[in-house]
């Protein structure tokens, strides 16, 4: 990995992950209230929460290389276990998509300062 323009801020990454978990929970609740037509939105928010929870540990967030390695390990999994989903295949697709987004953010070390609910 090349030297990034700005240093890795582990505390900022943990704050970002915590806020994304909270936002994903709110999105799941909103999709659940909207009903049958919003099942995909629910699965997408559940995937975001799952990915952020899997990465929200000081062992991974303290070092950029360790964080990137953990993301790569999670992308390589065959299946992701979660309960209360509408469609497991769709959920797994959303998890991989979100992890790829996080991998790009980690590589560029950008985007973790955006802590608003809707991104």
N, CA, C and O atoms as a GROMACS GRO file, in nm:
protein
  476
    1UNK      N    1   0.083  -0.116   0.000
    1UNK     CA    2   0.000   0.000   0.000
    1UNK      C    3   0.089   0.124   0.000
    1UNK      O    4   0.190   0.127   0.069
    2UNK      N    5   0.051   0.223  -0.076
    2UNK     CA    6   0.129   0.346  -0.081
    2UNK      C    7   0.098   0.434   0.039
    2UNK      O    8  -0.002   0.411   0.108
    3UNK      N    9   0.180   0.531   0.062
    3UNK     CA   10   0.159   0.621   0.174
    3UNK      C   11   0.045   0.717   0.141
    3UNK      O   12   0.051   0.789   0.041
    4UNK      N   13  -0.060   0.718   0.224
    4UNK     CA   14  -0.173   0.805   0.196
    4UNK      C   15  -0.138   0.952   0.221
    4UNK      O   16  -0.044   0.983   0.294
    5UNK      N   17  -0.215   1.041   0.160
    5UNK     CA   18  -0.193   1.185   0.175
    5UNK      C   19  -0.221   1.229   0.318
    5UNK      O   20  -0.152   1.318   0.370
    6UNK      N   21  -0.319   1.169   0.384
    6UNK     CA   22  -0.349   1.202   0.522
    6UNK      C   23  -0.339   1.076   0.606
    6UNK      O   24  -0.363   0.966   0.556
    7UNK      N   25  -0.304   1.089   0.732
    7UNK     CA   26  -0.287   0.970   0.817
    7UNK      C   27  -0.420   0.903   0.848
    7UNK      O   28  -0.526   0.967   0.845
    8UNK      N   29  -0.414   0.776   0.878
    8UNK     CA   30  -0.530   0.696   0.914
    8UNK      C   31  -0.579   0.740   1.051
    8UNK      O   32  -0.500   0.744   1.146
    9UNK      N   33  -0.706   0.772   1.063
    9UNK     CA   34  -0.765   0.815   1.189
    9UNK      C   35  -0.860   0.706   1.238
    9UNK      O   36  -0.976   0.701   1.196
   10UNK      N   37  -0.812   0.621   1.327
   10UNK     CA   38  -0.890   0.507   1.375
   10UNK      C   39  -1.015   0.552   1.450
   10UNK      O   40  -1.121   0.490   1.437
   11UNK      N   41  -1.004   0.658   1.528
   11UNK     CA   42  -1.121   0.706   1.603
   11UNK      C   43  -1.231   0.754   1.508
   11UNK      O   44  -1.349   0.728   1.531
   12UNK      N   45  -1.193   0.823   1.402
   12UNK     CA   46  -1.290   0.871   1.304
   12UNK      C   47  -1.358   0.753   1.233
   12UNK      O   48  -1.478   0.758   1.208
   13UNK      N   49  -1.282   0.650   1.202
   13UNK     CA   50  -1.338   0.531   1.137
   13UNK      C   51  -1.439   0.463   1.230
   13UNK      O   52  -1.546   0.422   1.185
   14UNK      N   53  -1.406   0.450   1.358
   14UNK     CA   54  -1.499   0.389   1.453
   14UNK      C   55  -1.626   0.471   1.469
   14UNK      O   56  -1.735   0.416   1.479
   15UNK      N   57  -1.612   0.604   1.472
   15UNK     CA   58  -1.730   0.691   1.480
   15UNK      C   59  -1.816   0.673   1.355
   15UNK      O   60  -1.938   0.663   1.364
   16UNK      N   61  -1.750   0.669   1.239
   16UNK     CA   62  -1.824   0.650   1.114
   16UNK      C   63  -1.899   0.517   1.114
   16UNK      O   64  -2.016   0.512   1.076
   17UNK      N   65  -1.833   0.411   1.158
   17UNK     CA   66  -1.898   0.279   1.163
   17UNK      C   67  -2.016   0.280   1.260
   17UNK      O   68  -2.122   0.225   1.229
   18UNK      N   69  -1.999   0.341   1.377
   18UNK     CA   70  -2.109   0.349   1.474
   18UNK      C   71  -2.228   0.424   1.417
   18UNK      O   72  -2.343   0.382   1.435
   19UNK      N   73  -2.202   0.532   1.349
   19UNK     CA   74  -2.311   0.610   1.291
   19UNK      C   75  -2.378   0.538   1.176
   19UNK      O   76  -2.500   0.550   1.158
   20UNK      N   77  -2.302   0.462   1.097
   20UNK     CA   78  -2.362   0.384   0.989
   20UNK      C   79  -2.448   0.271   1.045
   20UNK      O   80  -2.551   0.238   0.988
   21UNK      N   81  -2.406   0.212   1.157
   21UNK     CA   82  -2.487   0.108   1.222
   21UNK      C   83  -2.620   0.167   1.266
   21UNK      O   84  -2.726   0.110   1.242
   22UNK      N   85  -2.614   0.283   1.332
   22UNK     CA   86  -2.737   0.349   1.378
   22UNK      C   87  -2.827   0.386   1.260
   22UNK      O   88  -2.948   0.367   1.267
   23UNK      N   89  -2.769   0.439   1.154
   23UNK     CA   90  -2.848   0.476   1.036
   23UNK      C   91  -2.911   0.353   0.970
   23UNK      O   92  -3.025   0.358   0.924
   24UNK      N   93  -2.836   0.244   0.965
   24UNK     CA   94  -2.888   0.121   0.905
   24UNK      C   95  -3.006   0.067   0.986
   24UNK      O   96  -3.103   0.017   0.930
   25UNK      N   97  -2.997   0.076   1.118
   25UNK     CA   98  -3.109   0.030   1.202
   25UNK      C   99  -3.234   0.115   1.176
   25UNK      O  100  -3.345   0.062   1.168
   26UNK      N  101  -3.215   0.246   1.163
   26UNK     CA  102  -3.328   0.334   1.133
   26UNK      C  103  -3.385   0.303   0.995
   26UNK      O  104  -3.507   0.304   0.978
   27UNK      N  105  -3.301   0.275   0.898
   27UNK     CA  106  -3.347   0.240   0.764
   27UNK      C  107  -3.423   0.108   0.764
   27UNK      O  108  -3.522   0.094   0.692
   28UNK      N  109  -3.378   0.013   0.845
   28UNK     CA  110  -3.449  -0.115   0.854
   28UNK      C  111  -3.588  -0.094   0.914
   28UNK      O  112  -3.686  -0.150   0.865
   29UNK      N  113  -3.596  -0.013   1.018
   29UNK     CA  114  -3.725   0.014   1.082
   29UNK      C  115  -3.820   0.084   0.985
   29UNK      O  116  -3.938   0.053   0.980
   30UNK      N  117  -3.767   0.180   0.909
   30UNK     CA  118  -3.850   0.252   0.812
   30UNK      C  119  -3.899   0.159   0.702
   30UNK      O  120  -4.016   0.164   0.664
   31UNK      N  121  -3.812   0.074   0.652
   31UNK     CA  122  -3.852  -0.021   0.547
   31UNK      C  123  -3.953  -0.121   0.600
   31UNK      O  124  -4.046  -0.160   0.528
   32UNK      N  125  -3.937  -0.163   0.724
   32UNK     CA  126  -4.030  -0.258   0.784
   32UNK      C  127  -4.169  -0.194   0.798
   32UNK      O  128  -4.270  -0.261   0.776
   33UNK      N  129  -4.174  -0.068   0.835
   33UNK     CA  130  -4.303   0.001   0.848
   33UNK      C  131  -4.371   0.020   0.713
   33UNK      O  132  -4.493   0.020   0.705
   34UNK      N  133  -4.291   0.036   0.607
   34UNK     CA  134  -4.349   0.061   0.475
   34UNK      C  135  -4.412  -0.064   0.414
   34UNK      O  136  -4.501  -0.052   0.329
   35UNK      N  137  -4.369  -0.181   0.455
   35UNK     CA  138  -4.435  -0.302   0.412
   35UNK      C  139  -4.365  -0.384   0.307
   35UNK      O  140  -4.244  -0.375   0.287
   36UNK      N  141  -4.446  -0.466   0.241
   36UNK     CA  142  -4.400  -0.570   0.150
   36UNK      C  143  -4.311  -0.519   0.036
   36UNK      O  144  -4.214  -0.584   0.000
   37UNK      N  145  -4.343  -0.406  -0.020
   37UNK     CA  146  -4.270  -0.354  -0.136
   37UNK      C  147  -4.130  -0.305  -0.101
   37UNK      O  148  -4.050  -0.278  -0.191
   38UNK      N  149  -4.098  -0.292   0.025
   38UNK     CA  150  -3.970  -0.239   0.068
   38UNK      C  151  -3.880  -0.346   0.130
   38UNK      O  152  -3.792  -0.315   0.210
   39UNK      N  153  -3.903  -0.470   0.091
   39UNK     CA  154  -3.820  -0.580   0.145
   39UNK      C  155  -3.674  -0.565   0.103
   39UNK      O  156  -3.584  -0.593   0.182
   40UNK      N  157  -3.650  -0.522  -0.020
   40UNK     CA  158  -3.512  -0.504  -0.066
   40UNK      C  159  -3.441  -0.395   0.013
   40UNK      O  160  -3.323  -0.408   0.045
   41UNK      N  161  -3.513  -0.288   0.044
   41UNK     CA  162  -3.454  -0.181   0.126
   41UNK      C  163  -3.416  -0.233   0.264
   41UNK      O  164  -3.312  -0.196   0.320
   42UNK      N  165  -3.501  -0.319   0.320
   42UNK     CA  166  -3.472  -0.378   0.450
   42UNK      C  167  -3.345  -0.464   0.443
   42UNK      O  168  -3.257  -0.452   0.528
   43UNK      N  169  -3.337  -0.549   0.342
   43UNK     CA  170  -3.220  -0.636   0.327
   43UNK      C  171  -3.093  -0.555   0.303
   43UNK      O  172  -2.986  -0.592   0.351
   44UNK      N  173  -3.104  -0.446   0.229
   44UNK     CA  174  -2.988  -0.361   0.202
   44UNK      C  175  -2.940  -0.295   0.331
   44UNK      O  176  -2.820  -0.290   0.357
   45UNK      N  177  -3.032  -0.243   0.412
   45UNK     CA  178  -2.995  -0.181   0.538
   45UNK      C  179  -2.938  -0.285   0.635
   45UNK      O  180  -2.845  -0.255   0.710
   46UNK      N  181  -2.994  -0.406   0.635
   46UNK     CA  182  -2.942  -0.513   0.719
   46UNK      C  183  -2.800  -0.551   0.677
   46UNK      O  184  -2.716  -0.581   0.762
   47UNK      N  185  -2.774  -0.550   0.548
   47UNK     CA  186  -2.640  -0.581   0.497
   47UNK      C  187  -2.540  -0.475   0.541
   47UNK      O  188  -2.427  -0.507   0.580
   48UNK      N  189  -2.580  -0.348   0.535
   48UNK     CA  190  -2.492  -0.241   0.580
   48UNK      C  191  -2.461  -0.254   0.729
   48UNK      O  192  -2.347  -0.239   0.771
   49UNK      N  193  -2.564  -0.283   0.808
   49UNK     CA  194  -2.542  -0.301   0.951
   49UNK      C  195  -2.450  -0.420   0.978
   49UNK      O  196  -2.359  -0.410   1.061
   50UNK      N  197  -2.471  -0.531   0.908
   50UNK     CA  198  -2.389  -0.650   0.929
   50UNK      C  199  -2.243  -0.620   0.897
   50UNK      O  200  -2.154  -0.657   0.974
   51UNK      N  201  -2.218  -0.555   0.785
   51UNK     CA  202  -2.081  -0.525   0.744
   51UNK      C  203  -2.012  -0.432   0.843
   51UNK      O  204  -1.896  -0.453   0.880
   52UNK      N  205  -2.083  -0.329   0.887
   52UNK     CA  206  -2.023  -0.235   0.982
   52UNK      C  207  -1.997  -0.299   1.117
   52UNK      O  208  -1.895  -0.271   1.180
   53UNK      N  209  -2.087  -0.385   1.162
   53UNK     CA  210  -2.066  -0.455   1.289
   53UNK      C  211  -1.947  -0.551   1.279
   53UNK      O  212  -1.871  -0.566   1.375
   54UNK      N  213  -1.929  -0.615   1.165
   54UNK     CA  214  -1.818  -0.708   1.148
   54UNK      C  215  -1.684  -0.637   1.148
   54UNK      O  216  -1.581  -0.697   1.178
   55UNK      N  217  -1.684  -0.509   1.116
   55UNK     CA  218  -1.560  -0.433   1.108
   55UNK      C  219  -1.537  -0.343   1.229
   55UNK      O  220  -1.426  -0.291   1.246
   56UNK      N  221  -1.637  -0.323   1.312
   56UNK     CA  222  -1.630  -0.227   1.422
   56UNK      C  223  -1.561  -0.289   1.544
   56UNK      O  224  -1.626  -0.321   1.644
   57UNK      N  225  -1.431  -0.306   1.534
   57UNK     CA  226  -1.350  -0.361   1.641
   57UNK      C  227  -1.216  -0.291   1.639
   57UNK      O  228  -1.159  -0.268   1.532
   58UNK      N  229  -1.165  -0.257   1.755
   58UNK     CA  230  -1.037  -0.186   1.762
   58UNK      C  231  -0.924  -0.265   1.698
   58UNK      O  232  -0.829  -0.205   1.646
   59UNK      N  233  -0.932  -0.396   1.699
   59UNK     CA  234  -0.827  -0.478   1.638
   59UNK      C  235  -0.816  -0.452   1.488
   59UNK      O  236  -0.708  -0.463   1.431
   60UNK      N  237  -0.927  -0.416   1.425
   60UNK     CA  238  -0.926  -0.392   1.280
   60UNK      C  239  -0.910  -0.245   1.247
   60UNK      O  240  -0.841  -0.210   1.151
   61UNK      N  241  -0.972  -0.158   1.325
   61UNK     CA  242  -0.976  -0.017   1.288
   61UNK      C  243  -0.849   0.060   1.325
   61UNK      O  244  -0.829   0.171   1.274
   62UNK      N  245  -0.766   0.007   1.410
   62UNK     CA  246  -0.646   0.080   1.452
   62UNK      C  247  -0.544   0.096   1.340
   62UNK      O  248  -0.466   0.191   1.340
   63UNK      N  249  -0.543   0.004   1.245
   63UNK     CA  250  -0.444   0.007   1.138
   63UNK      C  251  -0.514  -0.005   1.003
   63UNK      O  252  -0.602  -0.090   0.986
   64UNK      N  253  -0.476   0.078   0.909
   64UNK     CA  254  -0.540   0.078   0.777
   64UNK      C  255  -0.518  -0.055   0.704
   64UNK      O  256  -0.610  -0.105   0.640
   65UNK      N  257  -0.400  -0.110   0.714
   65UNK     CA  258  -0.371  -0.237   0.646
   65UNK      C  259  -0.451  -0.352   0.708
   65UNK      O  260  -0.501  -0.438   0.635
   66UNK      N  261  -0.465  -0.352   0.840
   66UNK     CA  262  -0.544  -0.456   0.906
   66UNK      C  263  -0.692  -0.443   0.869
   66UNK      O  264  -0.760  -0.543   0.849
   67UNK      N  265  -0.739  -0.319   0.861
   67UNK     CA  266  -0.879  -0.294   0.823
   67UNK      C  267  -0.904  -0.343   0.680
   67UNK      O  268  -1.005  -0.408   0.654
   68UNK      N  269  -0.813  -0.311   0.590
   68UNK     CA  270  -0.826  -0.356   0.451
   68UNK      C  271  -0.819  -0.508   0.442
   68UNK      O  272  -0.890  -0.568   0.362
   69UNK      N  273  -0.733  -0.570   0.523
   69UNK     CA  274  -0.723  -0.716   0.524
   69UNK      C  275  -0.850  -0.782   0.574
   69UNK      O  276  -0.893  -0.884   0.521
   70UNK      N  277  -0.911  -0.722   0.677
   70UNK     CA  278  -1.037  -0.775   0.730
   70UNK      C  279  -1.148  -0.764   0.626
   70UNK      O  280  -1.229  -0.856   0.611
   71UNK      N  281  -1.152  -0.653   0.555
   71UNK     CA  282  -1.253  -0.637   0.450
   71UNK      C  283  -1.234  -0.743   0.342
   71UNK      O  284  -1.330  -0.804   0.296
   72UNK      N  285  -1.110  -0.763   0.302
   72UNK     CA  286  -1.081  -0.863   0.199
   72UNK      C  287  -1.121  -1.003   0.247
   72UNK      O  288  -1.175  -1.083   0.170
   73UNK      N  289  -1.095  -1.033   0.374
   73UNK     CA  290  -1.135  -1.162   0.431
   73UNK      C  291  -1.287  -1.178   0.429
   73UNK      O  292  -1.337  -1.286   0.396
   74UNK      N  293  -1.359  -1.073   0.464
   74UNK     CA  294  -1.506  -1.081   0.464
   74UNK      C  295  -1.562  -1.096   0.323
   74UNK      O  296  -1.659  -1.169   0.303
   75UNK      N  297  -1.503  -1.028   0.226
   75UNK     CA  298  -1.550  -1.041   0.088
   75UNK      C  299  -1.531  -1.184   0.039
   75UNK      O  300  -1.612  -1.234  -0.039
   76UNK      N  301  -1.426  -1.250   0.084
   76UNK     CA  302  -1.397  -1.386   0.040
   76UNK      C  303  -1.483  -1.494   0.101
   76UNK      O  304  -1.475  -1.610   0.059
   77UNK      N  305  -1.565  -1.460   0.196
   77UNK     CA  306  -1.654  -1.560   0.258
   77UNK      C  307  -1.756  -1.612   0.159
   77UNK      O  308  -1.796  -1.543   0.065
   78UNK      N  309  -1.799  -1.736   0.182
   78UNK     CA  310  -1.901  -1.795   0.096
   78UNK      C  311  -2.042  -1.753   0.136
   78UNK      O  312  -2.128  -1.735   0.050
   79UNK      N  313  -2.065  -1.737   0.267
   79UNK     CA  314  -2.199  -1.704   0.315
   79UNK      C  315  -2.189  -1.610   0.435
   79UNK      O  316  -2.088  -1.608   0.506
   80UNK      N  317  -2.295  -1.535   0.456
   80UNK     CA  318  -2.304  -1.443   0.569
   80UNK      C  319  -2.429  -1.480   0.648
   80UNK      O  320  -2.538  -1.488   0.592
   81UNK      N  321  -2.412  -1.502   0.777
   81UNK     CA  322  -2.523  -1.546   0.860
   81UNK      C  323  -2.594  -1.427   0.923
   81UNK      O  324  -2.531  -1.343   0.988
   82UNK      N  325  -2.724  -1.420   0.904
   82UNK     CA  326  -2.807  -1.317   0.965
   82UNK      C  327  -2.949  -1.371   0.974
   82UNK      O  328  -2.988  -1.458   0.896
   83UNK      N  329  -3.025  -1.320   1.068
   83UNK     CA  330  -3.163  -1.365   1.084
   83UNK      C  331  -3.259  -1.251   1.053
   83UNK      O  332  -3.221  -1.134   1.055
   84UNK      N  333  -3.383  -1.287   1.025
   84UNK     CA  334  -3.486  -1.188   1.001
   84UNK      C  335  -3.483  -1.125   0.863
   84UNK      O  336  -3.538  -1.016   0.844
   85UNK      N  337  -3.421  -1.190   0.769
   85UNK     CA  338  -3.409  -1.135   0.634
   85UNK      C  339  -3.523  -1.184   0.546
   85UNK      O  340  -3.588  -1.284   0.575
   86UNK      N  341  -3.545  -1.112   0.438
   86UNK     CA  342  -3.645  -1.154   0.341
   86UNK      C  343  -3.586  -1.245   0.235
   86UNK      O  344  -3.650  -1.342   0.194
   87UNK      N  345  -3.466  -1.215   0.190
   87UNK     CA  346  -3.403  -1.292   0.082
   87UNK      C  347  -3.253  -1.302   0.110
   87UNK      O  348  -3.182  -1.202   0.104
   88UNK      N  349  -3.206  -1.423   0.142
   88UNK     CA  350  -3.066  -1.444   0.178
   88UNK      C  351  -2.970  -1.412   0.064
   88UNK      O  352  -2.864  -1.354   0.086
   89UNK      N  353  -3.006  -1.448  -0.058
   89UNK     CA  354  -2.919  -1.424  -0.173
   89UNK      C  355  -2.903  -1.274  -0.196
   89UNK      O  356  -2.793  -1.225  -0.220
   90UNK      N  357  -3.012  -1.203  -0.188
   90UNK     CA  358  -3.008  -1.058  -0.206
   90UNK      C  359  -2.926  -0.993  -0.093
   90UNK      O  360  -2.848  -0.901  -0.118
   91UNK      N  361  -2.944  -1.041   0.029
   91UNK     CA  362  -2.867  -0.990   0.143
   91UNK      C  363  -2.718  -1.010   0.121
   91UNK      O  364  -2.639  -0.918   0.142
   92UNK      N  365  -2.678  -1.128   0.078
   92UNK     CA  366  -2.536  -1.156   0.056
   92UNK      C  367  -2.480  -1.068  -0.056
   92UNK      O  368  -2.366  -1.023  -0.048
   93UNK      N  369  -2.558  -1.043  -0.159
   93UNK     CA  370  -2.515  -0.955  -0.267
   93UNK      C  371  -2.494  -0.813  -0.213
   93UNK      O  372  -2.396  -0.747  -0.248
   94UNK      N  373  -2.586  -0.767  -0.130
   94UNK     CA  374  -2.573  -0.633  -0.072
   94UNK      C  375  -2.452  -0.624   0.022
   94UNK      O  376  -2.385  -0.520   0.025
   95UNK      N  377  -2.425  -0.729   0.098
   95UNK     CA  378  -2.308  -0.729   0.187
   95UNK      C  379  -2.181  -0.715   0.105
   95UNK      O  380  -2.096  -0.632   0.137
   96UNK      N  381  -2.167  -0.794   0.001
   96UNK     CA  382  -2.046  -0.786  -0.082
   96UNK      C  383  -2.032  -0.649  -0.148
   96UNK      O  384  -1.922  -0.595  -0.157
   97UNK      N  385  -2.142  -0.593  -0.194
   97UNK     CA  386  -2.139  -0.460  -0.255
   97UNK      C  387  -2.093  -0.356  -0.154
   97UNK      O  388  -2.011  -0.270  -0.185
   98UNK      N  389  -2.146  -0.363  -0.034
   98UNK     CA  390  -2.109  -0.265   0.070
   98UNK      C  391  -1.964  -0.284   0.112
   98UNK      O  392  -1.894  -0.185   0.136
   99UNK      N  393  -1.919  -0.408   0.120
   99UNK     CA  394  -1.778  -0.431   0.156
   99UNK      C  395  -1.684  -0.379   0.048
   99UNK      O  396  -1.577  -0.328   0.079
  100UNK      N  397  -1.723  -0.393  -0.079
  100UNK     CA  398  -1.640  -0.336  -0.187
  100UNK      C  399  -1.634  -0.184  -0.178
  100UNK      O  400  -1.530  -0.123  -0.204
  101UNK      N  401  -1.745  -0.123  -0.141
  101UNK     CA  402  -1.747   0.022  -0.122
  101UNK      C  403  -1.652   0.061  -0.009
  101UNK      O  404  -1.575   0.156  -0.022
  102UNK      N  405  -1.656  -0.013   0.101
  102UNK     CA  406  -1.566   0.014   0.214
  102UNK      C  407  -1.420  -0.009   0.176
  102UNK      O  408  -1.332   0.063   0.224
  103UNK      N  409  -1.394  -0.108   0.092
  103UNK     CA  410  -1.257  -0.134   0.048
  103UNK      C  411  -1.203  -0.015  -0.031
  103UNK      O  412  -1.087   0.023  -0.013
  104UNK      N  413  -1.285   0.043  -0.117
  104UNK     CA  414  -1.243   0.161  -0.193
  104UNK      C  415  -1.219   0.280  -0.101
  104UNK      O  416  -1.123   0.354  -0.118
  105UNK      N  417  -1.308   0.298  -0.004
  105UNK     CA  418  -1.292   0.408   0.091
  105UNK      C  419  -1.164   0.390   0.172
  105UNK      O  420  -1.092   0.486   0.198
  106UNK      N  421  -1.136   0.267   0.212
  106UNK     CA  422  -1.018   0.239   0.292
  106UNK      C  423  -0.891   0.261   0.212
  106UNK      O  424  -0.795   0.320   0.262
  107UNK      N  425  -0.890   0.214   0.091
  107UNK     CA  426  -0.772   0.231   0.006
  107UNK      C  427  -0.739   0.378  -0.016
  107UNK      O  428  -0.623   0.419  -0.011
  108UNK      N  429  -0.843   0.459  -0.042
  108UNK     CA  430  -0.824   0.601  -0.066
  108UNK      C  431  -0.818   0.681   0.064
  108UNK      O  432  -0.777   0.798   0.063
  109UNK      N  433  -0.857   0.620   0.175
  109UNK     CA  434  -0.864   0.686   0.305
  109UNK      C  435  -0.951   0.812   0.296
  109UNK      O  436  -0.914   0.918   0.346
  110UNK      N  437  -1.064   0.798   0.232
  110UNK     CA  438  -1.157   0.909   0.214
  110UNK      C  439  -1.299   0.865   0.242
  110UNK      O  440  -1.335   0.749   0.223
  111UNK      N  441  -1.380   0.959   0.287
  111UNK     CA  442  -1.522   0.933   0.307
  111UNK      C  443  -1.560   0.904   0.450
  111UNK      O  444  -1.678   0.903   0.482
  112UNK      N  445  -1.464   0.879   0.536
  112UNK     CA  446  -1.496   0.848   0.675
  112UNK      C  447  -1.534   0.973   0.755
  112UNK      O  448  -1.582   0.962   0.867
  113UNK      N  449  -1.511   1.090   0.698
  113UNK     CA  450  -1.549   1.214   0.765
  113UNK      C  451  -1.695   1.250   0.738
  113UNK      O  452  -1.748   1.341   0.801
  114UNK      N  453  -1.760   1.179   0.646
  114UNK     CA  454  -1.902   1.204   0.614
  114UNK      C  455  -1.987   1.121   0.709
  114UNK      O  456  -2.009   1.001   0.688
  115UNK      N  457  -2.036   1.186   0.813
  115UNK     CA  458  -2.108   1.112   0.917
  115UNK      C  459  -2.256   1.140   0.919
  115UNK      O  460  -2.324   1.101   1.015
  116UNK      N  461  -2.310   1.206   0.817
  116UNK     CA  462  -2.453   1.229   0.812
  116UNK      C  463  -2.526   1.098   0.784
  116UNK      O  464  -2.467   1.004   0.731
  117UNK      N  465  -2.653   1.093   0.820
  117UNK     CA  466  -2.729   0.969   0.805
  117UNK      C  467  -2.740   0.925   0.660
  117UNK      O  468  -2.714   0.809   0.628
  118UNK      N  469  -2.778   1.016   0.572
  118UNK     CA  470  -2.795   0.981   0.431
  118UNK      C  471  -2.669   1.019   0.355
  118UNK      O  472  -2.624   1.134   0.362
  119UNK      N  473  -2.613   0.922   0.283
  119UNK     CA  474  -2.488   0.949   0.213
  119UNK      C  475  -2.506   0.935   0.063
  119UNK      O  476  -2.410   0.954  -0.012
   0.00000   0.00000   0.00000
